[in-house]
XYZ file of C-alpha atoms in Angstrom:
710
model
C 52.881 154.527 165.475
C 52.829 154.083 161.728
C 50.976 156.813 159.917
C 48.532 155.869 157.134
C 49.831 156.285 153.589
C 49.077 159.539 151.902
C 46.996 159.675 148.669
C 50.197 160.500 146.796
C 51.939 157.375 148.109
C 48.918 155.244 147.258
C 48.876 156.622 143.707
C 52.596 155.899 143.235
C 52.183 152.373 144.628
C 49.251 151.620 142.309
C 51.144 153.081 139.354
C 54.232 150.935 140.082
C 52.123 147.780 140.340
C 50.314 148.642 137.096
C 53.598 149.329 135.288
C 55.059 146.026 136.493
C 52.024 144.049 135.384
C 52.024 145.812 132.022
C 55.633 144.864 131.356
C 54.883 141.217 132.185
C 51.441 140.773 130.637
C 50.642 138.521 127.698
C 50.556 139.993 124.221
C 46.949 140.238 123.033
C 45.652 139.959 119.486
C 46.049 143.328 117.800
C 48.951 144.444 120.012
C 51.843 145.972 118.094
C 55.316 147.490 118.430
C 56.908 150.252 116.371
C 60.567 150.489 115.379
C 62.193 153.432 117.111
C 59.142 154.062 119.259
C 58.894 154.429 123.037
C 57.434 150.916 123.394
C 59.705 148.922 121.136
C 59.812 145.630 123.085
C 57.792 142.998 124.955
C 59.702 141.701 127.983
C 59.656 138.347 129.749
C 58.261 138.253 133.328
C 61.755 138.352 134.888
C 62.954 140.994 132.460
C 65.800 138.718 131.303
C 64.672 138.711 127.666
C 62.934 141.162 125.352
C 61.252 140.808 121.952
C 61.067 143.766 119.603
C 63.175 146.092 117.480
C 66.918 146.546 117.863
C 68.908 149.162 115.879
C 71.345 147.573 113.417
C 74.955 148.689 114.024
C 76.484 150.633 111.117
C 73.060 150.954 109.438
C 71.549 154.264 110.465
C 67.783 154.306 110.963
C 67.404 150.559 110.337
C 66.118 148.027 112.856
C 66.112 144.265 113.337
C 63.144 142.312 114.714
C 64.876 140.242 117.370
C 65.083 138.711 120.860
C 67.893 139.820 123.160
C 69.202 139.661 126.722
C 67.571 142.743 128.241
C 69.708 142.976 131.392
C 73.105 142.567 129.742
C 75.126 145.548 128.483
C 75.095 145.499 124.714
C 71.796 143.571 124.630
C 73.175 140.387 123.045
C 70.820 139.144 120.300
C 69.834 135.450 120.462
C 67.189 135.303 117.693
C 66.112 137.449 114.749
C 63.459 137.244 112.050
C 64.891 135.584 108.947
C 63.338 134.775 105.587
C 63.506 131.423 103.864
C 65.967 133.041 101.443
C 68.396 133.559 104.300
C 68.068 137.340 104.593
C 67.126 139.261 107.711
C 64.517 141.869 106.762
C 65.527 145.228 108.178
C 62.900 147.760 109.134
C 63.053 151.541 108.918
C 61.786 153.772 111.707
C 58.026 153.423 112.375
C 57.867 149.923 110.886
C 55.383 147.778 112.832
C 55.110 144.206 114.088
C 51.599 143.046 115.077
C 49.965 139.894 116.433
C 47.082 139.195 114.036
C 43.801 137.355 114.531
C 45.101 134.496 112.362
C 47.903 133.771 114.823
C 50.769 135.377 112.919
C 53.368 137.962 113.762
C 53.425 140.320 110.770
C 56.169 142.869 110.140
C 55.297 145.808 107.858
C 57.061 148.997 106.807
C 55.529 152.495 107.215
C 53.837 152.077 103.822
C 52.124 148.871 105.079
C 54.255 146.668 102.790
C 54.751 143.251 104.365
C 58.379 142.444 105.176
C 58.004 139.180 107.088
C 55.460 136.968 108.814
C 55.685 133.981 111.114
C 54.449 130.583 110.002
C 52.087 128.399 111.976
C 53.519 125.094 113.165
C 50.012 123.720 113.853
C 46.727 123.831 111.970
C 45.006 125.514 114.916
C 44.689 129.175 114.001
C 42.410 130.210 116.894
C 44.949 132.362 118.652
C 44.691 133.159 122.350
C 47.742 135.323 123.013
C 51.518 135.541 122.684
C 54.219 135.815 125.343
C 57.923 136.389 125.814
C 59.019 133.615 128.194
C 61.889 133.669 130.683
C 63.582 130.890 128.691
C 64.119 133.259 125.766
C 61.368 131.601 123.724
C 58.635 133.798 122.216
C 55.449 131.776 121.746
C 52.054 132.282 120.115
C 49.473 130.197 121.978
C 46.141 128.859 120.760
C 42.912 128.712 122.762
C 43.604 125.035 123.326
C 46.882 126.012 125.057
C 49.066 124.599 122.301
C 51.816 126.616 120.660
C 50.879 127.836 117.194
C 54.399 129.164 116.650
C 57.569 129.659 118.701
C 61.030 131.043 118.058
C 62.696 127.927 119.533
C 61.439 126.018 116.466
C 63.130 128.486 114.113
C 66.600 129.160 115.568
C 69.076 131.414 113.803
C 72.677 131.285 115.075
C 72.028 130.612 118.798
C 70.420 128.013 121.066
C 69.508 128.579 124.720
C 68.971 126.332 127.752
C 65.744 124.228 127.397
C 66.006 124.474 123.584
C 66.454 121.452 121.312
C 67.385 120.814 117.676
C 65.980 117.732 115.965
C 67.383 115.997 112.911
C 65.823 118.602 110.607
C 66.992 121.586 112.640
C 70.110 123.652 112.056
C 71.969 126.800 113.030
C 73.294 129.256 110.438
C 76.030 131.756 111.177
C 75.634 135.424 110.342
C 77.480 136.801 107.333
C 79.477 139.227 109.478
C 79.437 140.501 113.026
C 76.782 143.129 112.222
C 75.313 141.591 109.055
C 72.486 139.239 110.030
C 72.035 137.524 106.674
C 72.941 133.831 106.624
C 76.697 133.374 106.480
C 79.122 130.676 105.371
C 78.705 128.132 108.170
C 76.084 125.658 109.385
C 75.556 123.347 112.327
C 73.306 120.488 111.237
C 72.689 116.753 111.323
C 74.082 114.802 108.388
C 73.837 111.026 108.036
C 73.374 110.476 111.749
C 76.048 112.887 112.952
C 76.050 116.473 114.199
C 78.555 118.381 112.068
C 79.861 121.817 111.232
C 80.151 122.556 107.531
C 80.841 125.456 105.217
C 78.375 126.343 102.444
C 78.814 127.667 98.943
C 77.622 131.286 98.998
C 76.321 131.121 95.433
C 74.243 127.928 95.542
C 73.784 127.710 99.350
C 74.682 124.021 99.160
C 76.966 122.515 101.830
C 80.572 121.489 101.403
C 81.898 118.506 103.326
C 81.912 118.961 107.090
C 85.013 120.486 108.650
C 84.296 119.353 112.196
C 82.207 116.383 113.469
C 80.644 116.988 116.896
C 79.249 113.508 117.510
C 76.794 110.845 116.414
C 73.106 111.270 117.182
C 69.805 112.693 116.021
C 68.929 115.423 118.534
C 70.846 118.291 120.146
C 69.653 119.160 123.664
C 70.615 122.237 125.679
C 69.128 121.302 129.048
C 68.107 123.627 131.869
C 71.200 122.602 133.857
C 73.449 124.236 131.275
C 74.754 121.083 129.577
C 74.736 120.601 125.799
C 73.988 116.988 124.924
C 73.576 114.815 121.836
C 70.878 112.171 121.970
C 72.056 108.954 120.327
C 70.026 106.346 118.445
C 69.087 104.543 121.671
C 67.646 107.743 123.147
C 70.433 108.279 125.681
C 71.911 111.775 125.964
C 75.698 112.130 125.848
C 77.335 115.276 127.208
C 78.999 117.401 124.545
C 79.765 120.520 126.560
C 81.043 121.908 128.775
C 84.039 119.707 129.512
C 85.503 119.602 133.039
C 83.232 122.462 134.151
C 80.000 122.283 136.145
C 77.459 124.815 134.800
C 75.758 127.087 137.336
C 72.553 128.389 135.695
C 71.416 129.954 138.962
C 74.444 132.273 138.804
C 75.072 132.635 135.056
C 73.307 133.147 131.764
C 74.299 130.647 129.040
C 74.056 130.630 125.280
C 75.651 128.571 122.495
C 76.312 130.441 119.235
C 77.709 129.498 115.833
C 79.892 132.515 115.104
C 80.297 134.180 111.730
C 83.882 132.810 111.837
C 82.684 129.168 111.965
C 83.421 128.470 115.659
C 80.607 126.951 117.765
C 80.960 128.422 121.265
C 79.295 128.011 124.664
C 79.322 131.329 126.551
C 78.461 132.349 130.104
C 77.643 135.734 131.658
C 77.234 136.437 135.406
C 73.678 137.279 136.433
C 75.012 139.718 139.038
C 78.192 141.111 137.471
C 78.794 143.839 140.063
C 80.324 147.194 139.286
C 82.569 145.822 136.533
C 79.617 145.226 134.227
C 80.752 141.718 133.303
C 81.315 140.193 129.882
C 80.642 136.964 128.019
C 83.228 134.292 128.839
C 84.069 131.325 126.635
C 83.252 128.097 128.478
C 83.839 125.723 125.556
C 84.317 125.986 121.789
C 84.833 123.761 118.754
C 86.951 123.539 116.749
C 89.708 124.687 119.091
C 92.037 125.586 116.196
C 89.816 126.322 113.204
C 92.702 127.249 110.887
C 94.401 123.904 111.394
C 91.061 122.078 111.287
C 90.424 123.261 107.746
C 93.851 121.962 106.753
C 93.722 118.629 108.575
C 90.092 117.582 108.142
C 88.265 119.453 105.421
C 88.231 118.505 101.773
C 90.103 120.701 99.301
C 86.840 122.441 98.388
C 85.788 125.643 100.133
C 87.524 128.881 100.937
C 88.598 128.225 104.510
C 87.875 130.611 107.409
C 89.586 133.582 105.748
C 88.696 133.167 102.073
C 90.975 132.646 99.102
C 94.530 134.024 98.886
C 94.687 134.713 102.635
C 96.548 133.572 105.739
C 94.651 132.165 108.737
C 96.170 132.197 112.234
C 94.223 130.994 115.272
C 94.441 133.470 118.158
C 92.451 132.774 121.353
C 90.361 130.202 119.511
C 89.364 132.581 116.707
C 90.712 132.920 113.139
C 92.855 136.007 112.574
C 92.937 136.779 108.844
C 95.733 138.600 107.030
C 96.813 139.013 103.429
C 100.229 137.720 102.293
C 102.792 140.017 100.630
C 101.546 141.316 97.286
C 97.876 140.907 98.235
C 95.186 143.082 99.856
C 91.695 142.453 101.244
C 88.741 142.173 98.864
C 86.736 144.119 101.433
C 88.732 146.272 103.856
C 85.794 146.212 106.295
C 85.538 142.412 106.302
C 88.870 140.533 106.453
C 87.106 137.167 106.217
C 86.142 137.502 102.534
C 89.624 136.822 101.158
C 92.389 138.719 99.397
C 93.239 139.737 95.841
C 96.551 140.206 94.078
C 97.705 143.826 94.071
C 98.859 143.797 90.458
C 96.945 142.696 87.394
C 98.271 139.823 85.301
C 98.256 140.257 81.526
C 98.646 137.634 78.793
C 101.747 139.527 77.661
C 103.447 138.556 80.932
C 103.777 134.998 79.614
C 105.701 133.585 76.691
C 104.066 130.916 74.503
C 106.019 128.241 76.399
C 104.609 129.399 79.760
C 107.703 131.218 80.979
C 107.717 134.735 82.431
C 108.564 137.449 79.889
C 110.206 140.034 82.165
C 111.656 138.271 85.185
C 113.518 141.409 86.292
C 110.141 143.003 87.158
C 109.569 140.574 90.040
C 111.112 139.736 93.388
C 110.316 137.442 96.317
C 109.069 138.220 99.802
C 109.173 135.368 102.269
C 107.054 134.374 105.240
C 108.241 131.698 107.641
C 105.873 129.196 109.323
C 103.266 129.644 106.559
C 101.803 127.143 104.113
C 99.108 126.639 101.488
C 98.516 122.874 101.541
C 96.508 122.865 98.296
C 96.820 124.500 94.844
C 99.991 122.559 93.931
C 100.789 122.331 90.248
C 104.483 121.442 90.442
C 106.863 119.772 92.915
C 110.671 119.906 92.900
C 112.548 117.325 94.958
C 115.278 117.629 95.953
C 115.482 121.403 95.741
C 117.490 124.205 97.296
C 116.043 127.629 98.091
C 117.780 129.118 95.045
C 116.345 126.440 92.753
C 112.876 126.962 94.252
C 113.029 130.734 93.697
C 114.326 130.400 90.145
C 111.723 127.831 89.142
C 108.844 129.986 90.432
C 110.307 133.166 88.922
C 110.601 131.654 85.460
C 107.173 129.972 85.613
C 104.451 132.436 84.586
C 101.778 130.443 86.449
C 103.619 130.407 89.778
C 102.326 132.880 92.382
C 104.017 131.411 95.463
C 106.471 128.622 96.223
C 106.529 126.693 99.498
C 110.004 125.537 100.566
C 110.804 122.752 102.990
C 114.222 123.706 104.336
C 116.751 120.891 103.735
C 118.104 121.301 107.266
C 114.647 120.533 108.659
C 113.846 117.654 106.316
C 114.167 114.086 107.636
C 116.342 113.028 104.675
C 118.334 116.261 104.524
C 116.942 117.319 101.148
C 114.596 120.204 100.435
C 111.249 120.149 98.636
C 109.632 122.957 96.665
C 105.887 123.104 95.994
C 104.790 125.602 93.330
C 101.307 127.114 93.740
C 98.959 128.985 91.416
C 95.975 131.241 92.077
C 93.585 131.068 93.778
C 95.409 130.011 96.936
C 93.198 128.135 99.392
C 93.361 127.307 103.107
C 96.507 129.296 103.838
C 97.577 129.127 107.483
C 100.304 130.302 109.841
C 101.547 128.386 112.879
C 104.975 128.754 114.498
C 104.673 125.436 116.328
C 103.312 123.224 113.553
C 104.726 124.511 110.239
C 108.400 124.097 109.308
C 108.083 125.608 105.831
C 108.691 129.001 104.260
C 106.381 130.652 101.754
C 108.065 132.602 98.927
C 105.667 135.100 97.345
C 106.410 136.403 93.852
C 105.581 140.106 93.904
C 106.025 143.011 91.524
C 108.979 145.242 92.354
C 108.035 148.667 93.675
C 109.957 150.373 90.854
C 108.690 148.068 88.096
C 107.400 149.882 85.012
C 104.897 147.512 83.469
C 102.920 148.881 80.561
C 99.304 147.906 80.265
C 98.818 146.156 76.932
C 96.558 147.871 74.407
C 94.854 144.659 73.437
C 91.319 144.952 72.067
C 88.579 143.962 74.450
C 86.467 141.112 73.057
C 82.800 141.451 72.316
C 82.159 144.910 73.726
C 79.869 145.502 70.739
C 77.864 142.480 71.815
C 77.757 143.729 75.375
C 76.640 147.159 74.174
C 73.996 145.472 72.023
C 72.748 143.511 75.037
C 72.387 146.723 76.992
C 70.411 148.321 74.145
C 68.182 145.249 73.855
C 67.326 145.618 77.521
C 66.560 149.306 76.964
C 64.144 148.498 74.147
C 62.479 145.760 76.165
C 61.817 148.207 78.947
C 59.545 150.205 76.651
C 57.229 152.603 78.386
C 57.329 150.939 81.803
C 58.782 153.187 84.490
C 60.001 150.238 86.518
C 61.557 148.742 83.413
C 63.326 152.004 82.663
C 64.869 151.872 86.111
C 65.997 148.314 85.551
C 67.661 149.140 82.275
C 69.604 151.934 83.896
C 70.418 149.609 86.810
C 71.608 146.858 84.457
C 73.925 149.233 82.586
C 75.243 150.795 85.773
C 75.637 147.347 87.327
C 78.018 146.234 84.589
C 80.197 149.200 85.449
C 80.047 148.375 89.164
C 81.084 144.774 88.534
C 84.327 146.100 87.127
C 85.655 147.442 90.416
C 86.853 144.177 91.880
C 90.542 144.896 92.069
C 92.350 147.671 93.803
C 93.527 150.487 91.561
C 97.229 151.156 91.383
C 98.494 154.713 91.690
C 98.050 156.595 88.411
C 98.917 160.114 87.330
C 96.304 162.807 87.904
C 94.105 163.320 84.863
C 93.605 166.874 83.655
C 90.187 168.020 82.516
C 89.842 167.170 78.829
C 87.649 165.466 76.248
C 88.552 161.774 75.989
C 88.910 160.842 72.311
C 88.011 157.179 72.847
C 84.904 157.725 74.966
C 83.827 161.173 73.706
C 83.305 162.006 77.377
C 84.814 164.776 79.425
C 87.527 163.696 81.856
C 87.292 165.760 85.047
C 89.800 166.259 87.809
C 88.681 165.549 91.342
C 89.228 169.204 92.236
C 86.888 170.320 89.435
C 84.084 168.103 90.678
C 84.708 169.074 94.278
C 84.306 172.735 93.283
C 81.296 172.016 91.060
C 79.465 170.330 93.960
C 80.565 172.953 96.500
C 82.486 170.356 98.446
C 79.898 167.607 97.821
C 77.379 169.603 99.824
C 73.925 168.976 98.299
C 73.094 165.275 98.424
C 70.510 164.058 95.895
C 70.381 160.425 96.921
C 72.274 157.465 98.241
C 72.593 153.924 96.953
C 74.505 150.698 97.581
C 77.557 151.850 95.609
C 77.823 155.534 96.405
C 76.247 158.908 96.952
C 74.901 161.317 94.306
C 75.453 165.079 94.647
C 74.110 168.047 92.718
C 76.705 170.108 90.888
C 76.991 173.056 88.529
C 79.447 173.371 85.638
C 79.801 176.991 84.600
C 81.882 176.146 81.519
C 79.530 173.492 80.151
C 76.450 173.588 77.947
C 74.755 171.523 80.636
C 74.805 173.714 83.744
C 73.473 171.326 86.389
C 74.805 167.780 86.732
C 74.477 164.797 89.079
C 77.854 163.574 90.350
C 77.965 160.015 91.687
C 80.862 159.392 94.047
C 81.595 155.661 93.999
C 82.300 154.396 97.500
C 81.261 150.813 98.220
C 82.972 149.194 95.261
C 86.018 147.001 94.961
C 88.072 148.892 92.411
C 89.991 147.362 89.550
C 92.289 149.015 87.052
C 92.416 152.209 84.996
C 92.328 150.361 81.682
C 89.217 148.364 82.642
C 87.512 151.431 84.161
C 87.985 153.501 80.990
C 86.860 150.636 78.767
C 83.600 150.290 80.650
C 83.063 154.062 80.723
C 83.477 153.956 76.956
C 80.695 151.359 76.649
C 78.320 153.340 78.851
C 79.219 156.649 77.192
C 78.377 155.310 73.742
C 74.996 153.940 74.892
C 72.149 156.397 74.270
C 68.450 155.875 74.825
C 65.569 158.234 75.489
C 64.809 156.515 78.796
C 68.381 156.491 80.105
C 70.150 159.186 82.064
C 73.066 160.326 79.881
C 76.637 159.942 81.110
C 78.529 163.217 80.517
C 81.936 162.494 81.987
C 83.996 160.813 84.665
C 86.893 161.227 87.082
C 89.674 158.651 87.241
C 92.241 160.221 89.545
C 94.272 158.352 92.166
C 91.736 156.515 94.374
C 88.831 158.707 93.239
C 86.216 157.259 90.867
C 83.270 159.513 90.015
C 80.621 159.532 87.272
C 78.984 162.710 85.972
C 75.402 162.378 84.669
C 72.876 164.840 83.336
C 70.704 166.269 86.100
C 67.100 164.983 86.372
C 65.206 168.162 87.165
C 61.913 166.306 87.676
C 63.144 164.250 90.605
C 64.010 160.614 91.228
C 62.313 157.564 89.769
C 60.978 156.480 93.163
C 59.206 159.808 93.722
C 57.642 159.491 90.251
C 56.419 155.970 90.958
C 55.286 156.279 94.541
C 54.781 160.013 95.161
C 56.543 162.669 97.170
C 56.446 160.563 100.333
C 59.295 158.453 98.997
C 61.620 161.442 98.973
C 62.008 160.887 102.700
C 63.381 157.435 102.008
C 66.033 158.168 99.348
C 68.562 155.975 101.099
C 66.277 152.997 100.527
C 64.961 153.779 97.029
C 67.533 151.787 95.084
C 67.224 148.792 97.373
C 63.416 148.966 97.326
C 63.159 149.029 93.535
C 65.794 146.349 93.053
C 64.162 144.162 95.698
C 60.772 144.668 94.048
C 62.212 143.572 90.725
C 63.930 140.598 92.354
C 60.701 139.405 93.956
C 58.922 139.583 90.598
C 61.753 137.525 89.106
C 61.580 134.950 91.950
C 57.795 134.657 91.581
C 58.116 134.142 87.801
C 56.263 137.343 86.943
C 58.799 139.255 84.839
C 56.059 139.910 82.288
C 54.849 142.567 84.735
C 57.747 144.745 83.594
C 56.677 144.860 79.947
C 53.161 146.234 80.474
C 51.915 146.803 76.882
C 55.293 146.292 75.219
C 54.651 143.535 72.675
C 58.320 143.278 71.724
C 59.314 142.819 75.352
C 56.764 140.045 75.891
C 58.050 138.234 72.831
C 61.595 137.980 74.230
C 61.080 137.120 77.904
C 63.892 134.553 77.855
C 66.445 137.164 76.880
C 64.991 139.584 79.414
C 65.255 137.017 82.210
C 68.918 136.416 81.373
C 69.693 140.143 81.445
C 67.863 140.559 84.750
C 69.851 137.715 86.324
C 73.121 139.287 85.182
C 72.029 142.624 86.638
C 71.089 141.036 89.980
C 74.503 139.339 90.212
C 76.253 142.633 89.493
C 74.453 144.623 92.218
C 75.044 142.127 95.025
C 75.635 144.073 98.236
C 78.488 141.765 99.247
C 81.543 142.369 96.979
C 82.524 138.710 97.230
C 79.349 137.659 95.407
C 79.761 139.961 92.396
C 81.092 138.235 89.256
C 84.240 139.379 87.476
C 84.030 141.502 84.351
C 85.168 138.563 82.243
C 82.363 136.411 83.672
C 79.794 139.155 83.014
C 80.939 139.417 79.406
C 80.650 135.649 78.945
C 77.179 135.677 80.526
C 75.953 138.358 78.142
C 77.428 136.540 75.163
C 75.805 133.251 76.172
C 79.169 131.527 76.609
C 78.285 130.468 80.170
C 74.985 129.738 81.854
C 73.740 132.432 84.227
C 72.912 130.831 87.618
C 69.961 131.996 89.695
C 71.135 134.983 91.773
C 70.512 135.426 95.506
C 68.714 138.487 96.852
C 70.900 141.511 95.930
C 70.183 143.499 99.101
C 69.956 141.029 102.041
C 69.551 143.829 104.584
C 66.708 145.548 102.724
C 63.798 143.208 102.077
C 60.309 144.471 101.294
C 58.995 141.312 99.762
C 56.239 139.164 101.194
C 58.045 136.389 102.996
C 56.679 133.453 104.973
C 58.996 131.618 107.371
C-alpha cells in the first residue's frame, strides 16, 4: 500500500515545480538582471540557451551581455550586445539590463549611465513580454504577438539553425578570441554573391573579397542543420555541410566567422557522456586561408597574420610566426603582424641607395616561404650568391626570394627583392619551391644611433601648450590636455627596445629630468606595493624619495605599450619634461633601463581627477577611470559637442578647429589596440598639419559608457 506523501514531500514537490516554471517563464516588463548577481540569466524552456551576463576572460570584474549555450562546458557565446560603432559594451559588477515599458532592453552601469539599448524593428511599442527561445533567439513581443525586436535580426559572429541573413545582413568576426569588438573579417552579400572579405581597421571599409561562397541573396540555416544560399529564383542551394547528413536531434550546431577569417560549421553532441564533449569542425571555408589570400585576394590588405609575418595553415587555421629579424607587434596577439627588430636610420643608406656598412648584416634563410607581393626588383637569371649580394648592397632590400635554378623549368634562377612592409607571407612545404633570404643585423654589430636633430619638436611642444591653454578652467579639459601629452609619449613605444646599458641615477642634461635606476624606483615604491590607479598603458604606484625635495611621487610603470628605441624615448621625455602648465601634473624623472620604462610624476595629494569630478564613489572604480573619461570625451567629439569642454573659456571657443584636430590626434594615440596607434612620425606630421587627421575609432572598445542605440 502506498503511503500518502508527507507535508515535507509536498512542499519540496511544489517548490521544484515553482522553480522550474520560474526558469522557463516569460520576461515581464520591468524585469531585470544584474552582472555578477545570483540571477544573472534568463534561460530558454529547455535550458539549452541563456541570456544575461557572462564574465569576459582576461578582464577582471567585467561582463558581456550575451546569449550562450547553457548546457555546454565553457558556455559558448553565440550573440552579444554590440554598438553601431562596432564595440561590445562591457559592464562592471552590478550593471543592470532591464526590459522597459517602451519595448527596449536597456543596459546601464551602477551609476545608471546607459551603455546600450536595443532598437525596435517595428513601430509597435506596446510591449507584452520578452522570452529566450529554444532556438537561441531572444525576442521582445508586442501585444499584437509580433516581434518588436529579436537577436536573430542583429547577428554578431554566429548564426544558428532557423536563422537567416538577408541581402542587408552580415556577420563580423571578433577582434581576438576574447576581444568582442568587431574584427578584421566580414561575411556579407556583395553584388549578388555571398563573400568573405577583410576590412580596413581604420576606415572600416571592405577590401576585395578573399573567398566567394556562392551567388544568391539570402543565407538560410534551416532546422535540419543545412546551410543554404537562396538564389535569384528563390531556390535554396546547399552550401554546407558537404558529404555529411546533419543530425540536429543528436547534436547542437552553430556557424561562426572566426577572428582568424575562417567561416566554420561546428557540431557538439547533446549527450556527450563522461568525456564532456567538444565542438567538432563539420565544414569550413576557406580550407587553406593562407594560400587563399595569395591566390585570390587583391594585393591590398594585411592577410590573416598582418604585415611582415609568415602564415601557415595548420588544421584549417592560420598559424602566424615572425620571420628572422622580426618580432610580434603584440606578443599576446600573433595575428596583428610583426615589426623589424632593429631600427633603420637614414645614415644606413648612401645617396645612391646602397648600404653604407654591409659588414653589419648577414642573411638567415627560410625554405618553402614566399612573399608574393612587395617586389621592387627582379634579377633573372640569378644565382644564390648574386641574389644575396644584390640585396645586401641595396639599402631598400629587406628580404630576397630565390627560385633555385635546379628547380626552375629552364634551369635558371630568379631573385625577387622585397621592401617593407612585407604582405601576405606564407609557408607551405608542398606548394612553395622558393627560399626566403632575410637580411638581418649581426648579433655583434655595433651600430651607433645617429645624433640627428628631430624635426619640429618645438612645433609639437607648442601644440601641446595650445591644448593646455584651450583647456582653461574646465576639469575635463585639464584631463584631456594631460591625456593628449601623455598619449604622444605612448605612441612612441611601437618598436621593441634593444638591450641597452643600465642607466645610473643622475640628472639628464638634455631633459633636465632625473634619470632613475629600476632598483631605485623599486625601493622608493616598496616593491610597487601601494597602487594608486590603473590605466590602459600601465599602473601607477605611490613612492617616496628620501633624497629629493619632493618626498612623495607617483611612479607609472608602463606595461601595455609597444616599445620603440632609447633615442626616441628620451626625445619624447625631453618634450614632456620641458612642458609646464599649472593644470598639468609635472614630470620629475624617468627610468630607461633594459626592458623597464617608468615615468616619475609629482604626487597629487588631493586624489584623482575622477574622484574630483564624480565624488568619492569613483575611487572604487579606478581601473575604469581613464577609460570612462576618455570615452566621455570621445562621445562628445562624435556628437559634435566639443564646445562643452571649453565652458567659459573664450579663447578655447574661438579655436575649436584646432582643438578638434588635437583631440583626434589624442584619440588615435590612446587606441587600446597597439596596431591602431599611429607612428611617432605620423603624429608629428598630424600636429604640424602636414597630413590630414582621419576620424578616430572609439579608443577603448571594451569600455563604453556612451548612449548607444543598435
